[in-house]
Each structure stands twice: as C-alpha cells, then as structure tokens.
Tab-separated table of C-alpha atoms in Angstrom:
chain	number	residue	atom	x	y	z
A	74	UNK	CA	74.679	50.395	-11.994
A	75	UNK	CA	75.284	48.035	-9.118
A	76	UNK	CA	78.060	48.027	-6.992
A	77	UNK	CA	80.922	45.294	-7.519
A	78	UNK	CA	81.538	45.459	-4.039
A	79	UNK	CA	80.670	41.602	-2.806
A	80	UNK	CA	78.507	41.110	-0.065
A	81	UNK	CA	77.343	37.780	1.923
A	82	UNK	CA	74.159	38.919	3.422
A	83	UNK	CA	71.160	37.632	3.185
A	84	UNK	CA	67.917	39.764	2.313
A	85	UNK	CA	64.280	38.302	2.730
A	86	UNK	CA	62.046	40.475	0.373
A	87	UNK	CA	58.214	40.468	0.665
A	88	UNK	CA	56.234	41.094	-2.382
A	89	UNK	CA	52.479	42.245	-0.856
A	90	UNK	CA	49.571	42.955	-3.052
A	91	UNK	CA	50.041	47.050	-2.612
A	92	UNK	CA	50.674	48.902	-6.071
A	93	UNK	CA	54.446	49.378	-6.688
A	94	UNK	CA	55.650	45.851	-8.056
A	95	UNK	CA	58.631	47.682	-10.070
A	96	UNK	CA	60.175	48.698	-6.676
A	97	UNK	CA	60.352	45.354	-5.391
A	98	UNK	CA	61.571	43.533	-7.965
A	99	UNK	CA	63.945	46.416	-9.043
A	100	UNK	CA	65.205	45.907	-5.285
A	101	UNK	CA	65.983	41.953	-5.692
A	102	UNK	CA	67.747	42.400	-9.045
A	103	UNK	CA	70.254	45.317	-7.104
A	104	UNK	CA	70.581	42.857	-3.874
A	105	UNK	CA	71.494	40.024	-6.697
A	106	UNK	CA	73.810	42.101	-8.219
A	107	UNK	CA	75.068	43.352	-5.205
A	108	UNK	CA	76.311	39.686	-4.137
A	109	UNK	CA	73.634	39.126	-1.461
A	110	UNK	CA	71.677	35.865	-1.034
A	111	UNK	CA	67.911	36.762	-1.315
A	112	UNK	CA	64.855	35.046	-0.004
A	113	UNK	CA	61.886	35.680	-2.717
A	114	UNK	CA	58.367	35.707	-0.522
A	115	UNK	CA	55.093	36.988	-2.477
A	116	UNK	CA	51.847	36.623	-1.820
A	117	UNK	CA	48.806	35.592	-4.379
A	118	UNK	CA	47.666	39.540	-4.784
A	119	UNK	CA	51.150	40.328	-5.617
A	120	UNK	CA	50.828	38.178	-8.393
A	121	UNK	CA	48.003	40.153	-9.716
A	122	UNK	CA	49.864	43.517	-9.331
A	123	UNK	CA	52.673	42.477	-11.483
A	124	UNK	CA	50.594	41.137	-13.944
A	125	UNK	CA	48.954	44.701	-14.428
A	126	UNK	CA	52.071	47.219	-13.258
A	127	UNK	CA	54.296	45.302	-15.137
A	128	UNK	CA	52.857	42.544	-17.791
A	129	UNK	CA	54.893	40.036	-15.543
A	130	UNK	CA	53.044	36.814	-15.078
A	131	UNK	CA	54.499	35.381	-11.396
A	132	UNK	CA	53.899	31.382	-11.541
A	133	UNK	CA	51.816	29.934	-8.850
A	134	UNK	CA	54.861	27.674	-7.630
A	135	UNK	CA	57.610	29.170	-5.829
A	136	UNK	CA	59.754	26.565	-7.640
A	137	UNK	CA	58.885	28.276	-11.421
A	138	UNK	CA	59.020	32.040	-9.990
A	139	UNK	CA	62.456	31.016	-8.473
A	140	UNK	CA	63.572	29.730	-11.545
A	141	UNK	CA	61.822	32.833	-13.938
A	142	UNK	CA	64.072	35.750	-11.828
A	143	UNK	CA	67.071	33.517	-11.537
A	144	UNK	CA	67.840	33.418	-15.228
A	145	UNK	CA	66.046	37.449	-15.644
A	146	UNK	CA	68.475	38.858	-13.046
A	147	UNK	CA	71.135	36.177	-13.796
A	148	UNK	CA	71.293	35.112	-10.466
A	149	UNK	CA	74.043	32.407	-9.347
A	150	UNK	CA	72.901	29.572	-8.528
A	151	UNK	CA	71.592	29.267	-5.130
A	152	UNK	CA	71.312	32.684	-4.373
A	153	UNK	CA	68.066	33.308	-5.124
A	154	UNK	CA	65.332	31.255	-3.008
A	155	UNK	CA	61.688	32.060	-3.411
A	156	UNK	CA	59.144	30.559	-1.001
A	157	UNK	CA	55.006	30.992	-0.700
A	158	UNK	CA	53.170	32.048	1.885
A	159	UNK	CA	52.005	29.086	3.413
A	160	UNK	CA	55.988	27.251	3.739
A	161	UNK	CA	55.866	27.725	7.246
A	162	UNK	CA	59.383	24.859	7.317
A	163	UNK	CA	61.216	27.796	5.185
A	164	UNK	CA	64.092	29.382	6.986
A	165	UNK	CA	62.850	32.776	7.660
A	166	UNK	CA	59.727	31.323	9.734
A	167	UNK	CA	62.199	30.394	12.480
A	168	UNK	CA	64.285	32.628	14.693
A	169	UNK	CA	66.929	29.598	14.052
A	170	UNK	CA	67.517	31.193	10.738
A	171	UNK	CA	66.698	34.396	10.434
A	172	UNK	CA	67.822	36.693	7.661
A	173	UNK	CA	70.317	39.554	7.995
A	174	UNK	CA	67.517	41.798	7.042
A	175	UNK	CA	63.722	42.133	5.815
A	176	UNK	CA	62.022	44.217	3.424
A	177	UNK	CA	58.558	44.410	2.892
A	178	UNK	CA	57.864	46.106	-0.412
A	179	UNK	CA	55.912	47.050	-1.313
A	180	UNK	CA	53.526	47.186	1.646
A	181	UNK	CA	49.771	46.794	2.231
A	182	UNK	CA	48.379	48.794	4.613
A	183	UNK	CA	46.568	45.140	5.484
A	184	UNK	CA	50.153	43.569	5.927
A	185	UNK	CA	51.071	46.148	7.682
A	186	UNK	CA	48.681	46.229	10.333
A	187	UNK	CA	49.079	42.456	10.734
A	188	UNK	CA	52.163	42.953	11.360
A	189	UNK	CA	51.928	45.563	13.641
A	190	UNK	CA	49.436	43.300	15.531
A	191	UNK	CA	51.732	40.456	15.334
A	192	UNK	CA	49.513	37.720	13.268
A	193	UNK	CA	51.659	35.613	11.935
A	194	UNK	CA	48.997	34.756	9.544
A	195	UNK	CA	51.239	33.716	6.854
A	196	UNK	CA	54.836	33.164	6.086
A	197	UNK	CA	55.507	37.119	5.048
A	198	UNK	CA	54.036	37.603	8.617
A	199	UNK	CA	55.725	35.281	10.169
A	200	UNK	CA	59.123	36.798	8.703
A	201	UNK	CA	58.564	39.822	10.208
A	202	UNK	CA	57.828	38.541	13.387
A	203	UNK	CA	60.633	36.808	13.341
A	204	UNK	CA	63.046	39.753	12.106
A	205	UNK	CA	61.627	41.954	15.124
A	206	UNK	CA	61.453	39.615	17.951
A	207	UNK	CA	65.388	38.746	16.827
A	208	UNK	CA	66.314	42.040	16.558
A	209	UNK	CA	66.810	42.342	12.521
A	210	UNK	CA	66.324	45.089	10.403
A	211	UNK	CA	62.844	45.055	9.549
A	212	UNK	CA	62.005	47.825	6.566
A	213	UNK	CA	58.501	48.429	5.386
A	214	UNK	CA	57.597	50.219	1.984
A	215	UNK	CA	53.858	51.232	1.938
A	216	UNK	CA	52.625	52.310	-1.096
A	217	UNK	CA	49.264	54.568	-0.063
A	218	UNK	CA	48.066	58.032	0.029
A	219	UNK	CA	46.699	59.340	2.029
A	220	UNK	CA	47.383	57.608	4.579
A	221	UNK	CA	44.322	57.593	7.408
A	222	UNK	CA	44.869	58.207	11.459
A	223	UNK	CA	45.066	53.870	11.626
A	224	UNK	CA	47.211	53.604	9.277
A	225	UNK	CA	49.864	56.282	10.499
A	226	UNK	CA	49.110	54.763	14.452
A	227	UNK	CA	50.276	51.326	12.630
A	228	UNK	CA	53.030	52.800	11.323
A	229	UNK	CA	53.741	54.745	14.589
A	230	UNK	CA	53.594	51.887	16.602
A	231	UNK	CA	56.134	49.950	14.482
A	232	UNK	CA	58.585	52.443	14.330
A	233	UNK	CA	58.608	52.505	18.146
A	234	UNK	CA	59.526	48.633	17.955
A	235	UNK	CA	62.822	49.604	15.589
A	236	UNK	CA	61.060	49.052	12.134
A	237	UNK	CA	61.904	51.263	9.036
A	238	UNK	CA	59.408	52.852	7.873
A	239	UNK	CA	60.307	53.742	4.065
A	240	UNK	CA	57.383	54.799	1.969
A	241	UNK	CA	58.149	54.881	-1.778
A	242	UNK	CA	57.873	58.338	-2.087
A	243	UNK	CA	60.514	59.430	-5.053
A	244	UNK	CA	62.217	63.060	-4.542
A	245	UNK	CA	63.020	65.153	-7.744
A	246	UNK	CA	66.041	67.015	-7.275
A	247	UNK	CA	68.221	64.753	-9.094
A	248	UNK	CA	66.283	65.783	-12.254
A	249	UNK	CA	65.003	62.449	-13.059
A	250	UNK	CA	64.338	61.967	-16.819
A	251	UNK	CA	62.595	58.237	-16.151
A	252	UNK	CA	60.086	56.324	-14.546
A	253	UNK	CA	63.106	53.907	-13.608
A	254	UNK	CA	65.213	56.803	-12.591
A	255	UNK	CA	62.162	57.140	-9.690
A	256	UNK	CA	61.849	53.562	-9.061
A	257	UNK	CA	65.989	54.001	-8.444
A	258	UNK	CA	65.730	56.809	-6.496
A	259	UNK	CA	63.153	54.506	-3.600
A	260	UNK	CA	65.400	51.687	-4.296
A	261	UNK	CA	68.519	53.275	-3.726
A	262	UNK	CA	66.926	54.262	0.019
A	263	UNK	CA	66.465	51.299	0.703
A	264	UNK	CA	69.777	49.616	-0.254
A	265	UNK	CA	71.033	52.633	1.801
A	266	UNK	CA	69.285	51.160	4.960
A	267	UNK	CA	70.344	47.807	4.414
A	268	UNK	CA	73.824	49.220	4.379
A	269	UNK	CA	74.537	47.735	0.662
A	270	UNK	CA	76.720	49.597	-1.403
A	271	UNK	CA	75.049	50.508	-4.984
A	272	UNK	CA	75.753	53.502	-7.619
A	273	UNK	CA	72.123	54.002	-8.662
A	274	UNK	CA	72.150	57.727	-8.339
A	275	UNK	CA	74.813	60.574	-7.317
A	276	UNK	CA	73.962	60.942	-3.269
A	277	UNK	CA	73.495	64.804	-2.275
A	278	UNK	CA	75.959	67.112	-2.386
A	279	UNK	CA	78.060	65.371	-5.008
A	280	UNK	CA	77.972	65.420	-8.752
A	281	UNK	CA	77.277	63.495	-11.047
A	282	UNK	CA	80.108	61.887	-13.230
C-alpha cells in the first residue's frame, strides 16, 4: 500500500468535527507507514463524528487515543503524539517547534474561518497559525457542499496566504470498486502535497500493475 521509502518528517494532523473521519485517520495510518513522525490533534466534535462515521470511540485523554492508534496502525514508539485542544505547552503551539507540515482534515467550515481570521482559539488554531506565520505547508480538507459566498471568501482569502486548499472531493476515473478506494483516492492528494511517497493508486497516465 504504503511506500517503504523512509521519511523523517513530521506531520501535525487536525481532526475537526466536519463529516469525513475515515479521511483523516486513513491519512495518519499512510504518514505512519510512510516513516513520518505525526502529531495527533482532535477536537471534542471530532470525537462524535468517529463515533457515528466509523463506530470508533476516541478517549477523552490524549494519553488513551495516543495509545488506541499506536498499537491500530502499529506505530513505533514515539512516533505517534496526540495532544487536545487546550495543550497550549505542546510543540506545535510555538513557532520554536513547528512541524514540517499541517493538515487539517477534515475541515469545518467553523475552523476554517477561525483560521482564516487568525483566532487562535484553541490548540488546532493555534497550529495553523503557527504553520502560516512560519511559512509551513498548511493544507485544509473541508468537507461541505455547497459551499456559500463566506465560505469560498474564507477559503479565498487563505489560499492567497499560501494555504492548500484540498476539499475531499474523490474523482472516478480510476474505476473505484470501494468506499476505501475513494477515501484513497483524497488521501493519496494529500500525501501528494506533502511530498510523501505512497502507492495508493496508479497516478494518471500510467497503468495499473
């Protein structure tokens, strides 16, 4: 599936309360596999989403979720970390210690106007702050239709500052025979963005073996 390519970055990945759970977490177990050191951030709502996308029950402490995806995606030890929203002395609420990248997904339309409007409300906010004022890859996967004249002047506004906008909209011409084949298809967009090496799908133009 993965790539056995290594790879030393490190990935912050936002779980918001928008629908599309399977995308997110499909994304940390590739960036695991991939080699890359990931930092876990999820707010309460996302929770909730999970729990009725997926039938996953995320813990309450960061410690127990961290420890619940470790041993799911088999993650080595230490390369996981998963923080809560309100851990404002984690490392990716500092510009000391920024991440390589950040990916937001998926997205509220509420996050992402917050973000947009630079709150800082909360530690996923705070993140992204952080990734754009230090120049870092910010990508951000809404998951909303339609999308209304604020939301796309958010989203306009963003993009201006340098920030991916990705929304998890699956193509079709790769035939897919799966709902995971069209999680795979978003997720492989992003991985392509963060510039980590995956085989999730045969890219355009070639075929598949």
């Amino acid at each position: 599936m993965t790539s056995s390519v290594p790879s030393t970055k490190t990935i912050a990945v936002a779980l918001t309360g928008a629908s599309g759970m399977p995308y997110g977490l499909r994304l940390v177990e590739c960036l695991l596999a991939a080699g890359c050191r990931v930092w876990l951030l999820y707010s309460q709502v996302a929770q909730i989403v999970a729990r009725q996308e997926m039938d996953l029950s995320l813990p309450g402490r960061p410690a127990e979720v961290e420890a619940m995806l470790s041993e799911r995606f088999g993650a080595a030890a230490g390369q996981l970390r998963v923080f809560g929203r309100e851990e404002w002395f984690a490392p990716p609420a500092s510009g000391s210690n920024p991440p390589d990248a950040m990916v937001v997904c998926p997205c509220t339309m509420g996050s992402l106007a917050s973000i947009a409007a630079g709150l800082a409300g909360n530690l996923i906010e705070r993140a992204a702050d952080v990734a754009i004022k230090e120049g870092r890859k910010l990508i951000l996967v809404p998951r909303e239709t339609p999308f209304s004249q604020l939301h796309l002047e958010n989203m306009l506004r963003l993009a201006r500052m340098g920030v991916v906008i990705l929304p998890a909209n699956p193509g079709f011409y790769h035939r897919p025979q799966s709902v995971d084949e069209l999680v795979d298809f978003v997720v492989a967009r992003i991985l392509d963005q963060l510039a980590v090496p995956h085989e999730l799908m045969p890219r355009w133009g070639e075929s598949e073996a």
